[in-house]
C-alpha cells in the first residue's frame, strides 16, 4: 500500500489481484456480455451476470483490504454490492469529472486490463488536474468526494476498469483521516 497523492488521500495497491491469461479471457467475456445492460450510462455499466467468482472475490478482497487500512467500520444499510465496469477503446470512450458522494464512502478502481500509458485524472482542492498512470492489476482507493475521470485510452486494446464502492456509517473523513495520519 502506498499513498500517491496525500492531499486527495489516494491509495495505490499494486498487483491487487492477478489472474492468468485464460482467466482474463473468461472475465473479459463476462464483461462484454454485461454490456447489454447499458442504457444511457454510456461506457459505464453494472456487472449483473457472472459465471465465475471473480467479481465477488475482488469485492471481498477490497473490503478486507479496506478494513486493514481503515480499521473496523460499519457497512451502511444503503451499501450496494454491485461492481461496475468502465469500458473504453481508442475513440470509444466517455470521460467526465465525477465523484461518488451519493453512492459510497470509500471508492476504488481496479485496473483489470489497460495499456501502458492509460491514465486517470483527479482534481485537487484548487481544481488543478493530477494525472496518474496505473498499472494493470492495480487498485486505487480514495474518498467518495474526490473528483476524477478516466482519460482517453492510449492503445486500441479494450480497457476495462472495475469500480467498487463501500458505503459505511462513518464518513470518508473519519475513515481516511484517522487511518492515514
mmCIF file of C-alpha atoms in Angstrom:
data_model
loop_
_atom_site.group_PDB
_atom_site.id
_atom_site.type_symbol
_atom_site.label_atom_id
_atom_site.label_comp_id
_atom_site.label_asym_id
_atom_site.label_seq_id
_atom_site.Cartn_x
_atom_site.Cartn_y
_atom_site.Cartn_z
ATOM 1 C CA UNK A 1 0.000 0.000 0.000
ATOM 2 C CA UNK A 2 1.287 3.431 -0.928
ATOM 3 C CA UNK A 3 -0.267 6.896 -0.622
ATOM 4 C CA UNK A 4 0.297 8.513 -4.015
ATOM 5 C CA UNK A 5 -1.474 11.880 -3.621
ATOM 6 C CA UNK A 6 -1.592 12.837 0.044
ATOM 7 C CA UNK A 7 -3.981 15.788 -0.381
ATOM 8 C CA UNK A 8 -6.555 13.505 -2.028
ATOM 9 C CA UNK A 9 -5.933 10.514 0.275
ATOM 10 C CA UNK A 10 -5.305 8.447 -2.846
ATOM 11 C CA UNK A 11 -4.028 4.954 -2.048
ATOM 12 C CA UNK A 12 -2.418 2.548 -4.514
ATOM 13 C CA UNK A 13 -2.150 -1.214 -4.107
ATOM 14 C CA UNK A 14 -0.018 -2.682 -6.888
ATOM 15 C CA UNK A 15 -0.779 -6.239 -8.039
ATOM 16 C CA UNK A 16 -4.004 -6.245 -6.042
ATOM 17 C CA UNK A 17 -5.441 -9.198 -7.937
ATOM 18 C CA UNK A 18 -3.586 -11.116 -10.641
ATOM 19 C CA UNK A 19 -5.094 -13.681 -12.967
ATOM 20 C CA UNK A 20 -3.671 -15.776 -15.761
ATOM 21 C CA UNK A 21 -4.266 -15.315 -19.485
ATOM 22 C CA UNK A 22 -7.128 -17.826 -19.692
ATOM 23 C CA UNK A 23 -8.908 -16.393 -16.641
ATOM 24 C CA UNK A 24 -8.585 -12.910 -18.158
ATOM 25 C CA UNK A 25 -10.262 -14.103 -21.371
ATOM 26 C CA UNK A 26 -13.130 -15.586 -19.339
ATOM 27 C CA UNK A 27 -13.586 -12.392 -17.278
ATOM 28 C CA UNK A 28 -13.428 -10.235 -20.421
ATOM 29 C CA UNK A 29 -16.167 -12.373 -21.959
ATOM 30 C CA UNK A 30 -18.363 -11.759 -18.891
ATOM 31 C CA UNK A 31 -17.664 -8.026 -19.118
ATOM 32 C CA UNK A 32 -18.686 -7.996 -22.784
ATOM 33 C CA UNK A 33 -21.903 -9.938 -22.070
ATOM 34 C CA UNK A 34 -22.849 -7.423 -19.382
ATOM 35 C CA UNK A 35 -22.755 -4.561 -21.912
ATOM 36 C CA UNK A 36 -26.365 -5.467 -22.738
ATOM 37 C CA UNK A 37 -27.369 -3.653 -19.539
ATOM 38 C CA UNK A 38 -26.101 -0.339 -20.904
ATOM 39 C CA UNK A 39 -28.738 2.304 -21.445
ATOM 40 C CA UNK A 40 -27.933 5.995 -21.174
ATOM 41 C CA UNK A 41 -24.949 5.189 -18.936
ATOM 42 C CA UNK A 42 -22.555 5.186 -21.872
ATOM 43 C CA UNK A 43 -19.457 3.095 -21.342
ATOM 44 C CA UNK A 44 -20.075 2.515 -17.647
ATOM 45 C CA UNK A 45 -22.296 -0.433 -16.774
ATOM 46 C CA UNK A 46 -23.145 -2.692 -13.817
ATOM 47 C CA UNK A 47 -21.999 -6.294 -13.757
ATOM 48 C CA UNK A 48 -25.002 -8.482 -13.031
ATOM 49 C CA UNK A 49 -24.194 -11.749 -14.791
ATOM 50 C CA UNK A 50 -21.265 -13.715 -13.520
ATOM 51 C CA UNK A 51 -20.333 -17.335 -14.209
ATOM 52 C CA UNK A 52 -17.189 -17.129 -12.098
ATOM 53 C CA UNK A 53 -16.456 -15.890 -8.612
ATOM 54 C CA UNK A 54 -14.060 -13.240 -9.955
ATOM 55 C CA UNK A 55 -16.156 -10.166 -9.091
ATOM 56 C CA UNK A 56 -17.319 -11.389 -5.691
ATOM 57 C CA UNK A 57 -13.688 -12.340 -4.925
ATOM 58 C CA UNK A 58 -12.253 -8.932 -5.793
ATOM 59 C CA UNK A 59 -15.080 -7.163 -3.934
ATOM 60 C CA UNK A 60 -14.441 -9.272 -0.808
ATOM 61 C CA UNK A 61 -10.704 -8.673 -1.152
ATOM 62 C CA UNK A 62 -11.354 -4.911 -1.470
ATOM 63 C CA UNK A 63 -13.453 -4.897 1.722
ATOM 64 C CA UNK A 64 -10.819 -6.870 3.637
ATOM 65 C CA UNK A 65 -8.056 -4.589 2.368
ATOM 66 C CA UNK A 66 -10.130 -1.532 3.363
ATOM 67 C CA UNK A 67 -10.634 -2.912 6.884
ATOM 68 C CA UNK A 68 -6.876 -3.462 7.117
ATOM 69 C CA UNK A 69 -6.311 0.168 6.130
ATOM 70 C CA UNK A 70 -9.168 1.927 7.950
ATOM 71 C CA UNK A 71 -9.832 -0.413 10.851
ATOM 72 C CA UNK A 72 -13.217 -1.814 11.636
ATOM 73 C CA UNK A 73 -16.062 0.158 10.072
ATOM 74 C CA UNK A 74 -19.793 -0.376 9.888
ATOM 75 C CA UNK A 75 -21.258 -1.052 6.471
ATOM 76 C CA UNK A 76 -24.369 1.033 5.858
ATOM 77 C CA UNK A 77 -27.780 -0.434 5.071
ATOM 78 C CA UNK A 78 -27.509 1.627 1.834
ATOM 79 C CA UNK A 79 -24.495 -0.431 0.714
ATOM 80 C CA UNK A 80 -24.750 -1.861 -2.810
ATOM 81 C CA UNK A 81 -22.537 -4.846 -3.638
ATOM 82 C CA UNK A 82 -22.597 -4.295 -7.426
ATOM 83 C CA UNK A 83 -19.336 -3.879 -9.324
ATOM 84 C CA UNK A 84 -19.366 -1.514 -12.294
ATOM 85 C CA UNK A 85 -17.254 -1.754 -15.428
ATOM 86 C CA UNK A 86 -15.828 1.196 -17.325
ATOM 87 C CA UNK A 87 -15.038 0.051 -20.866
ATOM 88 C CA UNK A 88 -13.174 2.072 -23.477
ATOM 89 C CA UNK A 89 -11.157 1.526 -26.640
ATOM 90 C CA UNK A 90 -9.496 4.109 -28.869
ATOM 91 C CA UNK A 91 -12.000 6.871 -29.579
ATOM 92 C CA UNK A 92 -14.827 4.877 -27.972
ATOM 93 C CA UNK A 93 -14.730 6.474 -24.559
ATOM 94 C CA UNK A 94 -16.713 8.843 -22.409
ATOM 95 C CA UNK A 95 -14.946 10.878 -19.793
ATOM 96 C CA UNK A 96 -16.348 13.464 -17.395
ATOM 97 C CA UNK A 97 -15.241 14.506 -13.935
ATOM 98 C CA UNK A 98 -17.431 12.948 -11.275
ATOM 99 C CA UNK A 99 -17.435 11.850 -7.653
ATOM 100 C CA UNK A 100 -19.243 9.150 -5.687
ATOM 101 C CA UNK A 101 -20.774 11.245 -2.905
ATOM 102 C CA UNK A 102 -24.224 9.689 -3.243
ATOM 103 C CA UNK A 103 -23.174 6.066 -3.615
ATOM 104 C CA UNK A 104 -20.163 5.386 -1.397
ATOM 105 C CA UNK A 105 -17.851 6.350 1.422
ATOM 106 C CA UNK A 106 -14.810 4.521 0.079
ATOM 107 C CA UNK A 107 -14.392 4.301 -3.680
ATOM 108 C CA UNK A 108 -11.992 2.162 -5.684
ATOM 109 C CA UNK A 109 -10.926 1.402 -9.224
ATOM 110 C CA UNK A 110 -9.332 -1.927 -10.125
ATOM 111 C CA UNK A 111 -7.433 -1.870 -13.417
ATOM 112 C CA UNK A 112 -8.289 -5.251 -14.891
ATOM 113 C CA UNK A 113 -6.968 -4.618 -18.419
ATOM 114 C CA UNK A 114 -5.164 -1.491 -19.546
ATOM 115 C CA UNK A 115 -2.370 -0.430 -21.864
ATOM 116 C CA UNK A 116 0.854 1.106 -20.628
ATOM 117 C CA UNK A 117 0.220 4.868 -20.711
ATOM 118 C CA UNK A 118 -3.505 4.723 -19.871
ATOM 119 C CA UNK A 119 -4.348 7.223 -17.161
ATOM 120 C CA UNK A 120 -6.878 8.681 -14.776
ATOM 121 C CA UNK A 121 -7.161 12.358 -13.803
ATOM 122 C CA UNK A 122 -8.039 13.789 -10.406
ATOM 123 C CA UNK A 123 -8.900 17.346 -9.427
ATOM 124 C CA UNK A 124 -7.283 18.672 -6.265
ATOM 125 C CA UNK A 125 -8.778 21.312 -3.948
ATOM 126 C CA UNK A 126 -7.604 24.092 -6.312
ATOM 127 C CA UNK A 127 -9.191 22.338 -9.313
ATOM 128 C CA UNK A 128 -5.747 21.526 -10.674
ATOM 129 C CA UNK A 129 -5.557 18.302 -12.627
ATOM 130 C CA UNK A 130 -3.345 15.500 -11.341
ATOM 131 C CA UNK A 131 -2.735 12.664 -13.804
ATOM 132 C CA UNK A 132 -1.908 9.152 -12.613
ATOM 133 C CA UNK A 133 -0.764 6.219 -14.768
ATOM 134 C CA UNK A 134 -1.914 2.979 -13.119
ATOM 135 C CA UNK A 135 -0.563 -0.472 -13.804
ATOM 136 C CA UNK A 136 -2.635 -3.452 -14.827
ATOM 137 C CA UNK A 137 -3.946 -5.274 -11.701
ATOM 138 C CA UNK A 138 -3.545 -2.131 -9.569
ATOM 139 C CA UNK A 139 -6.237 -0.972 -7.163
ATOM 140 C CA UNK A 140 -6.735 2.713 -6.360
ATOM 141 C CA UNK A 141 -8.715 3.576 -3.222
ATOM 142 C CA UNK A 142 -9.931 7.098 -2.476
ATOM 143 C CA UNK A 143 -12.659 9.034 -0.639
ATOM 144 C CA UNK A 144 -16.092 9.447 -2.207
ATOM 145 C CA UNK A 145 -15.660 13.223 -2.678
ATOM 146 C CA UNK A 146 -12.583 13.021 -4.933
ATOM 147 C CA UNK A 147 -13.442 14.193 -8.443
ATOM 148 C CA UNK A 148 -11.875 12.042 -11.137
ATOM 149 C CA UNK A 149 -12.250 10.850 -14.713
ATOM 150 C CA UNK A 150 -10.728 8.190 -16.917
ATOM 151 C CA UNK A 151 -8.655 9.650 -19.724
ATOM 152 C CA UNK A 152 -8.701 8.599 -23.376
ATOM 153 C CA UNK A 153 -7.025 5.194 -23.718
ATOM 154 C CA UNK A 154 -3.680 5.221 -25.495
ATOM 155 C CA UNK A 155 -3.917 1.936 -27.379
ATOM 156 C CA UNK A 156 -6.534 0.187 -29.445
ATOM 157 C CA UNK A 157 -6.942 -2.631 -26.913
ATOM 158 C CA UNK A 158 -10.125 -2.662 -24.840
ATOM 159 C CA UNK A 159 -9.575 -1.051 -21.466
ATOM 160 C CA UNK A 160 -11.564 -2.488 -18.560
ATOM 161 C CA UNK A 161 -11.558 -0.931 -15.133
ATOM 162 C CA UNK A 162 -13.821 -2.115 -12.330
ATOM 163 C CA UNK A 163 -15.365 0.325 -9.879
ATOM 164 C CA UNK A 164 -16.155 -0.963 -6.388
ATOM 165 C CA UNK A 165 -17.678 1.045 -3.576
ATOM 166 C CA UNK A 166 -18.260 0.680 0.142
ATOM 167 C CA UNK A 167 -20.941 2.719 1.893
ATOM 168 C CA UNK A 168 -20.264 2.984 5.629
ATOM 169 C CA UNK A 169 -21.945 4.622 8.579
ATOM 170 C CA UNK A 170 -18.701 6.513 9.176
ATOM 171 C CA UNK A 171 -17.812 9.485 6.957
ATOM 172 C CA UNK A 172 -14.964 9.361 4.470
ATOM 173 C CA UNK A 173 -13.108 11.985 6.539
ATOM 174 C CA UNK A 174 -13.404 9.807 9.639
ATOM 175 C CA UNK A 175 -12.030 6.781 7.812
ATOM 176 C CA UNK A 176 -9.284 8.386 5.736
ATOM 177 C CA UNK A 177 -8.032 10.999 8.199
ATOM 178 C CA UNK A 178 -7.972 8.600 11.129
ATOM 179 C CA UNK A 179 -6.303 5.731 9.292
ATOM 180 C CA UNK A 180 -3.767 7.578 7.199
ATOM 181 C CA UNK A 181 -2.488 10.319 9.533
#
